[in-house]
mmCIF file of C-alpha atoms in Angstrom:
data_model
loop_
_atom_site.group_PDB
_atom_site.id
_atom_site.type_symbol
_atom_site.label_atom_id
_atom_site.label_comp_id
_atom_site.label_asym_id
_atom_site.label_seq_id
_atom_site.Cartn_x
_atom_site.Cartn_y
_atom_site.Cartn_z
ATOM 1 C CA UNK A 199 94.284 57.954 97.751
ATOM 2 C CA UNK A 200 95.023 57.259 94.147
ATOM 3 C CA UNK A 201 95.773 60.844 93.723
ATOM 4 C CA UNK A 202 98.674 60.522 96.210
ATOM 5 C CA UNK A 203 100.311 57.579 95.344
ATOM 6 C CA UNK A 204 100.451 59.242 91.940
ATOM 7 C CA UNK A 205 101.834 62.265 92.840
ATOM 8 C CA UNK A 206 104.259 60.320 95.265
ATOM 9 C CA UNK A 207 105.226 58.238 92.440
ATOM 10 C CA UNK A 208 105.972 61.380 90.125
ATOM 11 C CA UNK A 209 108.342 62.982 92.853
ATOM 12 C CA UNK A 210 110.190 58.983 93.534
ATOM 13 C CA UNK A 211 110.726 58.642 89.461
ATOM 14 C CA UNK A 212 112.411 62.180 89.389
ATOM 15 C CA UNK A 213 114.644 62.099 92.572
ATOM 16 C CA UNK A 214 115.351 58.640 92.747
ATOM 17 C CA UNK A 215 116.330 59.261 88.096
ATOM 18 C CA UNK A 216 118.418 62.317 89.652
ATOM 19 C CA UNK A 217 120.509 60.300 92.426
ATOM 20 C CA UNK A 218 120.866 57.411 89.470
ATOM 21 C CA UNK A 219 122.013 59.939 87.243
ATOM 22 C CA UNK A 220 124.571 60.834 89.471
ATOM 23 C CA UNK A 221 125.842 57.120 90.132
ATOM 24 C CA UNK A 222 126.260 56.573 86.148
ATOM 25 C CA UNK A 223 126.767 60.151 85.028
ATOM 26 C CA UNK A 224 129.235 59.505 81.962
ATOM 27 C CA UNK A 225 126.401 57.931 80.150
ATOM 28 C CA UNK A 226 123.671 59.845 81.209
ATOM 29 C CA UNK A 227 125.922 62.984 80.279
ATOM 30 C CA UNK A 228 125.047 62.332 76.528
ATOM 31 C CA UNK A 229 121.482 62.817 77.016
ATOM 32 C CA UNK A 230 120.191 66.455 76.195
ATOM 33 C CA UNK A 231 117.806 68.606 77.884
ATOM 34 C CA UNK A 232 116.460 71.452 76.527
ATOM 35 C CA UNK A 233 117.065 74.287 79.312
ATOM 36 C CA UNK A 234 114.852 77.217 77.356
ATOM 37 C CA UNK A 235 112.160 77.660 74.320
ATOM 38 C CA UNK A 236 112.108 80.019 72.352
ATOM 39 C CA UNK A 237 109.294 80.744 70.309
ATOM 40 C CA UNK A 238 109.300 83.352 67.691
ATOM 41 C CA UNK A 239 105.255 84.575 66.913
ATOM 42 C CA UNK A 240 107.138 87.015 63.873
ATOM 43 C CA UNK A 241 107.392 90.454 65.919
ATOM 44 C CA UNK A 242 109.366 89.416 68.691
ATOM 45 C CA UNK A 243 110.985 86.666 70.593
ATOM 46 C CA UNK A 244 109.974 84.855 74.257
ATOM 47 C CA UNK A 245 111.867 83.040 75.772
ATOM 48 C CA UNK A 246 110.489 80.537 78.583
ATOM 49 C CA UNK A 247 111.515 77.255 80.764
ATOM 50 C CA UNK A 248 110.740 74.191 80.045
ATOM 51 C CA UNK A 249 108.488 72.798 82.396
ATOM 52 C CA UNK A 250 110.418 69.646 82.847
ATOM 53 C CA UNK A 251 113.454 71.893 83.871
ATOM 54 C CA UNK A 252 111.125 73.534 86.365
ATOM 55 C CA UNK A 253 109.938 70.270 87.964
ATOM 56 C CA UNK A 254 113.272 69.483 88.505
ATOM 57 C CA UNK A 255 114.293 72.377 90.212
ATOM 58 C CA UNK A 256 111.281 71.649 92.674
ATOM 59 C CA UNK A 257 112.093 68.069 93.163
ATOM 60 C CA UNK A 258 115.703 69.046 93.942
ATOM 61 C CA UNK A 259 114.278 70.021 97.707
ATOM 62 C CA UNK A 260 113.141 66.587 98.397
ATOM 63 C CA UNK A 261 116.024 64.763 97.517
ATOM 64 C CA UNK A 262 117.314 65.364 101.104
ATOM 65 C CA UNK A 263 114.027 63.726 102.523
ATOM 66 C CA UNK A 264 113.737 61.307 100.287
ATOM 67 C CA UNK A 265 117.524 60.204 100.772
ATOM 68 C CA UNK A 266 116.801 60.046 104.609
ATOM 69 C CA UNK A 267 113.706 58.614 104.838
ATOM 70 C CA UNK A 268 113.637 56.016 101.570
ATOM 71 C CA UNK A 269 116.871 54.458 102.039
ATOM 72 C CA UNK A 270 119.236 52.821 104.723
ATOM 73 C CA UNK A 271 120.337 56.120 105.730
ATOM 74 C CA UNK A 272 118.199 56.275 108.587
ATOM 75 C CA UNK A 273 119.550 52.932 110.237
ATOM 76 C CA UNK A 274 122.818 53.181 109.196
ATOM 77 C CA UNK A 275 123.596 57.119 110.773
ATOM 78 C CA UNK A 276 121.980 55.840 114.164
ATOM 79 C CA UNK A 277 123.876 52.318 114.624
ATOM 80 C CA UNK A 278 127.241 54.917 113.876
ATOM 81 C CA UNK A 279 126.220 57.709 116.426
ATOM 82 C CA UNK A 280 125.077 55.141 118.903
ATOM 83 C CA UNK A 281 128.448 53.245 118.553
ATOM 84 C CA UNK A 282 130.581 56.470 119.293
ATOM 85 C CA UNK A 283 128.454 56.969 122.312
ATOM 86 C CA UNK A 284 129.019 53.376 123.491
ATOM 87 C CA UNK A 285 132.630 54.119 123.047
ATOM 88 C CA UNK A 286 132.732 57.283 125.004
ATOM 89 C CA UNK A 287 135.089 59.336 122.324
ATOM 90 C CA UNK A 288 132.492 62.612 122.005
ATOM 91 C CA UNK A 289 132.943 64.065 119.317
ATOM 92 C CA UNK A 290 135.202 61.497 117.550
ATOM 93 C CA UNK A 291 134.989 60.517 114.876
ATOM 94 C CA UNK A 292 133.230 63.523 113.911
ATOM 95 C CA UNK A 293 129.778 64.135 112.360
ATOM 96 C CA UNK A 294 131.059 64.513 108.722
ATOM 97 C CA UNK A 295 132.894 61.774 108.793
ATOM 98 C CA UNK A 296 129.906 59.566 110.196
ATOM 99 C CA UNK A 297 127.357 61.216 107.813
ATOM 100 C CA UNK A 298 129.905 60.358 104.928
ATOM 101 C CA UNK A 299 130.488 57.215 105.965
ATOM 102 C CA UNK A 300 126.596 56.747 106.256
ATOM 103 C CA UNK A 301 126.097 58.322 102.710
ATOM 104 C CA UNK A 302 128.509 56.461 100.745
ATOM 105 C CA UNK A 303 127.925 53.039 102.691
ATOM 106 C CA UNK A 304 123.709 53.669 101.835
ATOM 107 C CA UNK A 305 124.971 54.197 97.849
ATOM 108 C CA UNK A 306 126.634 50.778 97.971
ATOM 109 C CA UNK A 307 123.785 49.441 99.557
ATOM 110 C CA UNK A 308 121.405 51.052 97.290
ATOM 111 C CA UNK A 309 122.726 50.574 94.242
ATOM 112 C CA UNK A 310 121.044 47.546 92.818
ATOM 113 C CA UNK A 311 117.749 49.732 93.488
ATOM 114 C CA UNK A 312 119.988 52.714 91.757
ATOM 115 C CA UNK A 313 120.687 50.740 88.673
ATOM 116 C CA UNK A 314 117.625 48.834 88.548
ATOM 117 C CA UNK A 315 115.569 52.806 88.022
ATOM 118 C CA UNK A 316 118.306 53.564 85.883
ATOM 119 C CA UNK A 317 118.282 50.524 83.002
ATOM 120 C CA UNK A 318 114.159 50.318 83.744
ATOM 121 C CA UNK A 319 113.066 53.652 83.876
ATOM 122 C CA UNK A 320 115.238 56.507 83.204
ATOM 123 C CA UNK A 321 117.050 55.216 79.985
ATOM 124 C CA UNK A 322 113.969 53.874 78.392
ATOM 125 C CA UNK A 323 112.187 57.057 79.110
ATOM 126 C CA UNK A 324 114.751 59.731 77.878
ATOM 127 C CA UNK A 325 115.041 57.681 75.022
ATOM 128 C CA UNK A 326 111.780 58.429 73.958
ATOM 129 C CA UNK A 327 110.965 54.349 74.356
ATOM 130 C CA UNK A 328 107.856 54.540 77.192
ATOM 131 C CA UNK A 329 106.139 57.121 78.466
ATOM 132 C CA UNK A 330 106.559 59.112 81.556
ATOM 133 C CA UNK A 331 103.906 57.548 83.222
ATOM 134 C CA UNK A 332 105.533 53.826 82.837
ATOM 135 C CA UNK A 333 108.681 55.288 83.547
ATOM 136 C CA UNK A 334 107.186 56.433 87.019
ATOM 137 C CA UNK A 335 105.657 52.579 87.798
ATOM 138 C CA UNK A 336 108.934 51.148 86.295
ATOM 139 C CA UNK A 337 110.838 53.320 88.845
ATOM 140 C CA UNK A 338 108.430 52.941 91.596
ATOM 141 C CA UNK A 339 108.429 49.165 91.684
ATOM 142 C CA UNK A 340 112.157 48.723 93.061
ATOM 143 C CA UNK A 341 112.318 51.244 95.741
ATOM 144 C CA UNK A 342 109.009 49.601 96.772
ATOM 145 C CA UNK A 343 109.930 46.300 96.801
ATOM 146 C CA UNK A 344 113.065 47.591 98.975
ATOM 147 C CA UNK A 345 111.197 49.248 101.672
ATOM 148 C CA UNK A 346 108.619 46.384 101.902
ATOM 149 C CA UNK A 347 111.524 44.081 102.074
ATOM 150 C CA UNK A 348 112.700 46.091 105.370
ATOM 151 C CA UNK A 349 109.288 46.871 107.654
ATOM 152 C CA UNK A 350 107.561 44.909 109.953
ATOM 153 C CA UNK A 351 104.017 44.042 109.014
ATOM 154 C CA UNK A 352 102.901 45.320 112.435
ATOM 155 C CA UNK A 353 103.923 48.855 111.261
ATOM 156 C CA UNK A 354 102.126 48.650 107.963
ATOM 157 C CA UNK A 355 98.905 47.612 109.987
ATOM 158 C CA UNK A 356 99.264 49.910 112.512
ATOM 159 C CA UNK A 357 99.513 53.060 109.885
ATOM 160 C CA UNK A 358 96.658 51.208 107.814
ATOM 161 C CA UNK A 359 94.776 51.659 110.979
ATOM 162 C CA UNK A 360 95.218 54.971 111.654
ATOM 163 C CA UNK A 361 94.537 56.209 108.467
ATOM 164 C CA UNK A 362 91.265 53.981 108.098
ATOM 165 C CA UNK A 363 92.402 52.355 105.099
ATOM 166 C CA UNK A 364 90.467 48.443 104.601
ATOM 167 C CA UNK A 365 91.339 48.550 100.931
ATOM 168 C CA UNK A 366 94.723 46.942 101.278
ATOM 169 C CA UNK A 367 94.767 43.216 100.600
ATOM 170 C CA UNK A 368 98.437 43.018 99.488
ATOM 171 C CA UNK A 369 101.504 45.140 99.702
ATOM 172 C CA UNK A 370 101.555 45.680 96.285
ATOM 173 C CA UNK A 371 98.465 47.905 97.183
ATOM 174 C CA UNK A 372 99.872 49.983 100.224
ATOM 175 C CA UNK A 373 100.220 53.196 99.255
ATOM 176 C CA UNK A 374 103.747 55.155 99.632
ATOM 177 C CA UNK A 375 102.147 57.648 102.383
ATOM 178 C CA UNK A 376 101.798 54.372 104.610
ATOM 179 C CA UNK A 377 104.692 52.554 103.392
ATOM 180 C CA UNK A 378 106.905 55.485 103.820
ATOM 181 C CA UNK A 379 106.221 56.058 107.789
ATOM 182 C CA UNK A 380 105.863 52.263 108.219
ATOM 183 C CA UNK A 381 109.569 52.116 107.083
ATOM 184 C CA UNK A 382 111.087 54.636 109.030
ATOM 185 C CA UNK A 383 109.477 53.169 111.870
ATOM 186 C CA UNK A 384 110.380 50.152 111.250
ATOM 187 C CA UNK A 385 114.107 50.965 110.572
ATOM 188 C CA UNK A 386 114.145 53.220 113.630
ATOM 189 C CA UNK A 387 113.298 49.480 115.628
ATOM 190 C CA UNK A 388 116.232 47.879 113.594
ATOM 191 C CA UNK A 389 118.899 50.485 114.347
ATOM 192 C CA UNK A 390 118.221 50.962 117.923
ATOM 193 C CA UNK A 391 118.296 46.662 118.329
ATOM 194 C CA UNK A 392 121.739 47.235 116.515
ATOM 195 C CA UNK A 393 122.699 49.838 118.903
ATOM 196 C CA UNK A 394 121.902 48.070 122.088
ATOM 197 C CA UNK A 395 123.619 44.352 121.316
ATOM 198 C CA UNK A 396 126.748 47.037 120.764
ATOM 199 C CA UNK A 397 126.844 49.013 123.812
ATOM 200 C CA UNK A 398 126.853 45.351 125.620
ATOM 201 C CA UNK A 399 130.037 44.865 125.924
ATOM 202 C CA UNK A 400 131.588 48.318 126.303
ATOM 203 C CA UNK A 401 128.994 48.397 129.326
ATOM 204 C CA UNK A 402 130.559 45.579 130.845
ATOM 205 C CA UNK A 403 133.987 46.962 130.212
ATOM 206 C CA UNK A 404 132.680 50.182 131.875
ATOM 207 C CA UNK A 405 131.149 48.520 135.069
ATOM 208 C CA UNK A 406 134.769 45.979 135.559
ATOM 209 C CA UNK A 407 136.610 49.641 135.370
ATOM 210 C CA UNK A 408 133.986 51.532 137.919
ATOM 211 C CA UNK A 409 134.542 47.845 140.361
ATOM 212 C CA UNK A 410 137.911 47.865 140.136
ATOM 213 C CA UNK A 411 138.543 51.806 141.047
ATOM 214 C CA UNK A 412 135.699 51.459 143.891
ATOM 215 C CA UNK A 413 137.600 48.537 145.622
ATOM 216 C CA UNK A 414 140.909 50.321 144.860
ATOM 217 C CA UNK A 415 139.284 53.459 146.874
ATOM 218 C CA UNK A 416 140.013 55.546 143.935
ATOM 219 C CA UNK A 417 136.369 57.606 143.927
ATOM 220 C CA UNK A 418 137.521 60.458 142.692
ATOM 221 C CA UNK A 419 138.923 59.124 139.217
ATOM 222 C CA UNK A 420 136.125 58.368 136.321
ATOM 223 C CA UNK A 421 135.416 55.306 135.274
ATOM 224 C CA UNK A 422 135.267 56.722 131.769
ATOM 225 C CA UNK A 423 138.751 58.159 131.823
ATOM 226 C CA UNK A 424 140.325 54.753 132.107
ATOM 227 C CA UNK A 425 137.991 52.608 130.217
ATOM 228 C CA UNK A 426 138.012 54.404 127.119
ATOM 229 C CA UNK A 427 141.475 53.021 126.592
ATOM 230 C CA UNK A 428 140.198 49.122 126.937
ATOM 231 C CA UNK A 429 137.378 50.150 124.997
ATOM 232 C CA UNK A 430 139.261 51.588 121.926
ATOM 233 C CA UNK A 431 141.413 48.582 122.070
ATOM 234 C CA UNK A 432 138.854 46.040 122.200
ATOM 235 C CA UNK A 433 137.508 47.577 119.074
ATOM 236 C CA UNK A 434 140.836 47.735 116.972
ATOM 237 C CA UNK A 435 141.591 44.282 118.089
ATOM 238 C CA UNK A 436 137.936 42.591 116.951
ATOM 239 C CA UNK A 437 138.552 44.791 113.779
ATOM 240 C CA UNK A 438 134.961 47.004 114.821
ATOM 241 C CA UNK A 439 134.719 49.039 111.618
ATOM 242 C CA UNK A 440 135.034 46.166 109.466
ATOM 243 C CA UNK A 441 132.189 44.257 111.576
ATOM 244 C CA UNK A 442 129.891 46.773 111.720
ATOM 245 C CA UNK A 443 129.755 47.735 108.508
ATOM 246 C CA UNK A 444 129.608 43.776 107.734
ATOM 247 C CA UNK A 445 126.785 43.641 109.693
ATOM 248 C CA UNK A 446 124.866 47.031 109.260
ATOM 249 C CA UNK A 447 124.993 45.664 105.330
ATOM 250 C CA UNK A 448 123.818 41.894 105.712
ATOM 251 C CA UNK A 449 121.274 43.335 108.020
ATOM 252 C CA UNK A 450 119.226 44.326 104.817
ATOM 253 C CA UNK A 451 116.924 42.166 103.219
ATOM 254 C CA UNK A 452 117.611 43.012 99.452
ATOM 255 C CA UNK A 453 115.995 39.977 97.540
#
């Protein structure tokens, strides 16, 4: 168990220093690393990576995973794909625009975590001032107390259960193989809640439409084709966009 938190914690510090790195990139562009050695034994010369370099370029394939799976990604994409199915527009808006809206709304809700790995862990430890193990419990600490901040006790007990684990007597002591499904889980709960107090009232929208054209003796139209109209204009008019990313954001627990 302690083996895998550690190595859990090794791949958070890197990807989670990476994405931060990207938020404040003019500072962190001034710090150096060394791409290849080169080592001359007198007869010839060998060049060779860096092994930090190398675990880097590993790291780089969870950063999808981790992105999904570690932050409100997961919540946020599903409220917005469930909302354009409760509004009935297919394809509109369209998946990039959803997933970008998703991406950039997660950075702004992630960015006290973002900054917090930043100023505690990744400056410190390229600047030679703690080692790389504190920099990986210095970086682990936030993103924990995030996710712990957003599951349900239930689902931490039920994955503590499953994986036979009595040795938890605080949550400072799950480890991030439970915490990580626990969270999803949990968020998976949240988003689909979300989902379903907004398809309410486009539902009743939809069955007034289907009423009216059934006592109208007008079978042969869809519903669909004339609510969407009411629908779209009961969203503009309540502002939607502006409420539901209101809400998806106040919906997380960030102290």
């Amino acid at each position: 168990m302690l083996a895998n938190k550690t190595l859990s914690g090794k791949c958070l510090i890197v990807s989670m220093a990476l994405i931060a790195l990207s938020v404040a990139w003019p500072t962190a562009a001034q710090v150096g690393l060394p791409v290849v050695n080169m080592v001359d034994d007198g007869s010839s010369t060998k060049y060779s990576l860096t092994l930090q370099l190398l675990a880097l370029m590993s790291v780089l394939t969870l950063l999808p995973s981790l992105l999904l799976m570690m932050t409100s990604f997961v919540r946020i994409i599903i409220v917005f794909s469930l909302l354009r199915q409760a509004l009935g527009t297919a394809q509109t808006p369209p998946n990039q625009v959803l997933v970008g809206l998703a991406l950039f709304l997660s950075l702004f809700i992630m960015s006290p975590v973002l900054t917090t790995i930043y100023d505690d862990a990744v400056t410190p430890y390229f600047e030679e001032q703690i080692s790389f193990e504190a920099a990986v419990a210095a970086a682990e600490a936030p993103v924990r107390t995030f996710m712990l901040n957003q599951t349900r006790e239930s689902d931490i007990s039920m994955f503590l259960e499953i994986a036979n684990n009595t040795e938890v007597k605080e949550p400072a002591d799950v480890p991030f193989l439970t915490l990580v499904p626990a969270f999803i889980t949990s968020e998976l709960k949240s988003a689909f809640s979300i989902g379903f107090l907004i398809y309410i009232p486009f539902v009743v929208i939809d069955l007034v439409v289907a009423s009216v054209l059934m006592s109208m003796g007008m079978m042969m139209l869809s519903p669909m084709m004339i609510s969407m109209p009411f629908k779209l204009m009961l969203f503009v008019l309540v502002d939607g966009w502006t409420l539901i990313m209101g809400s998806l954001t106040s919906s997380f627990a960030l102290g």
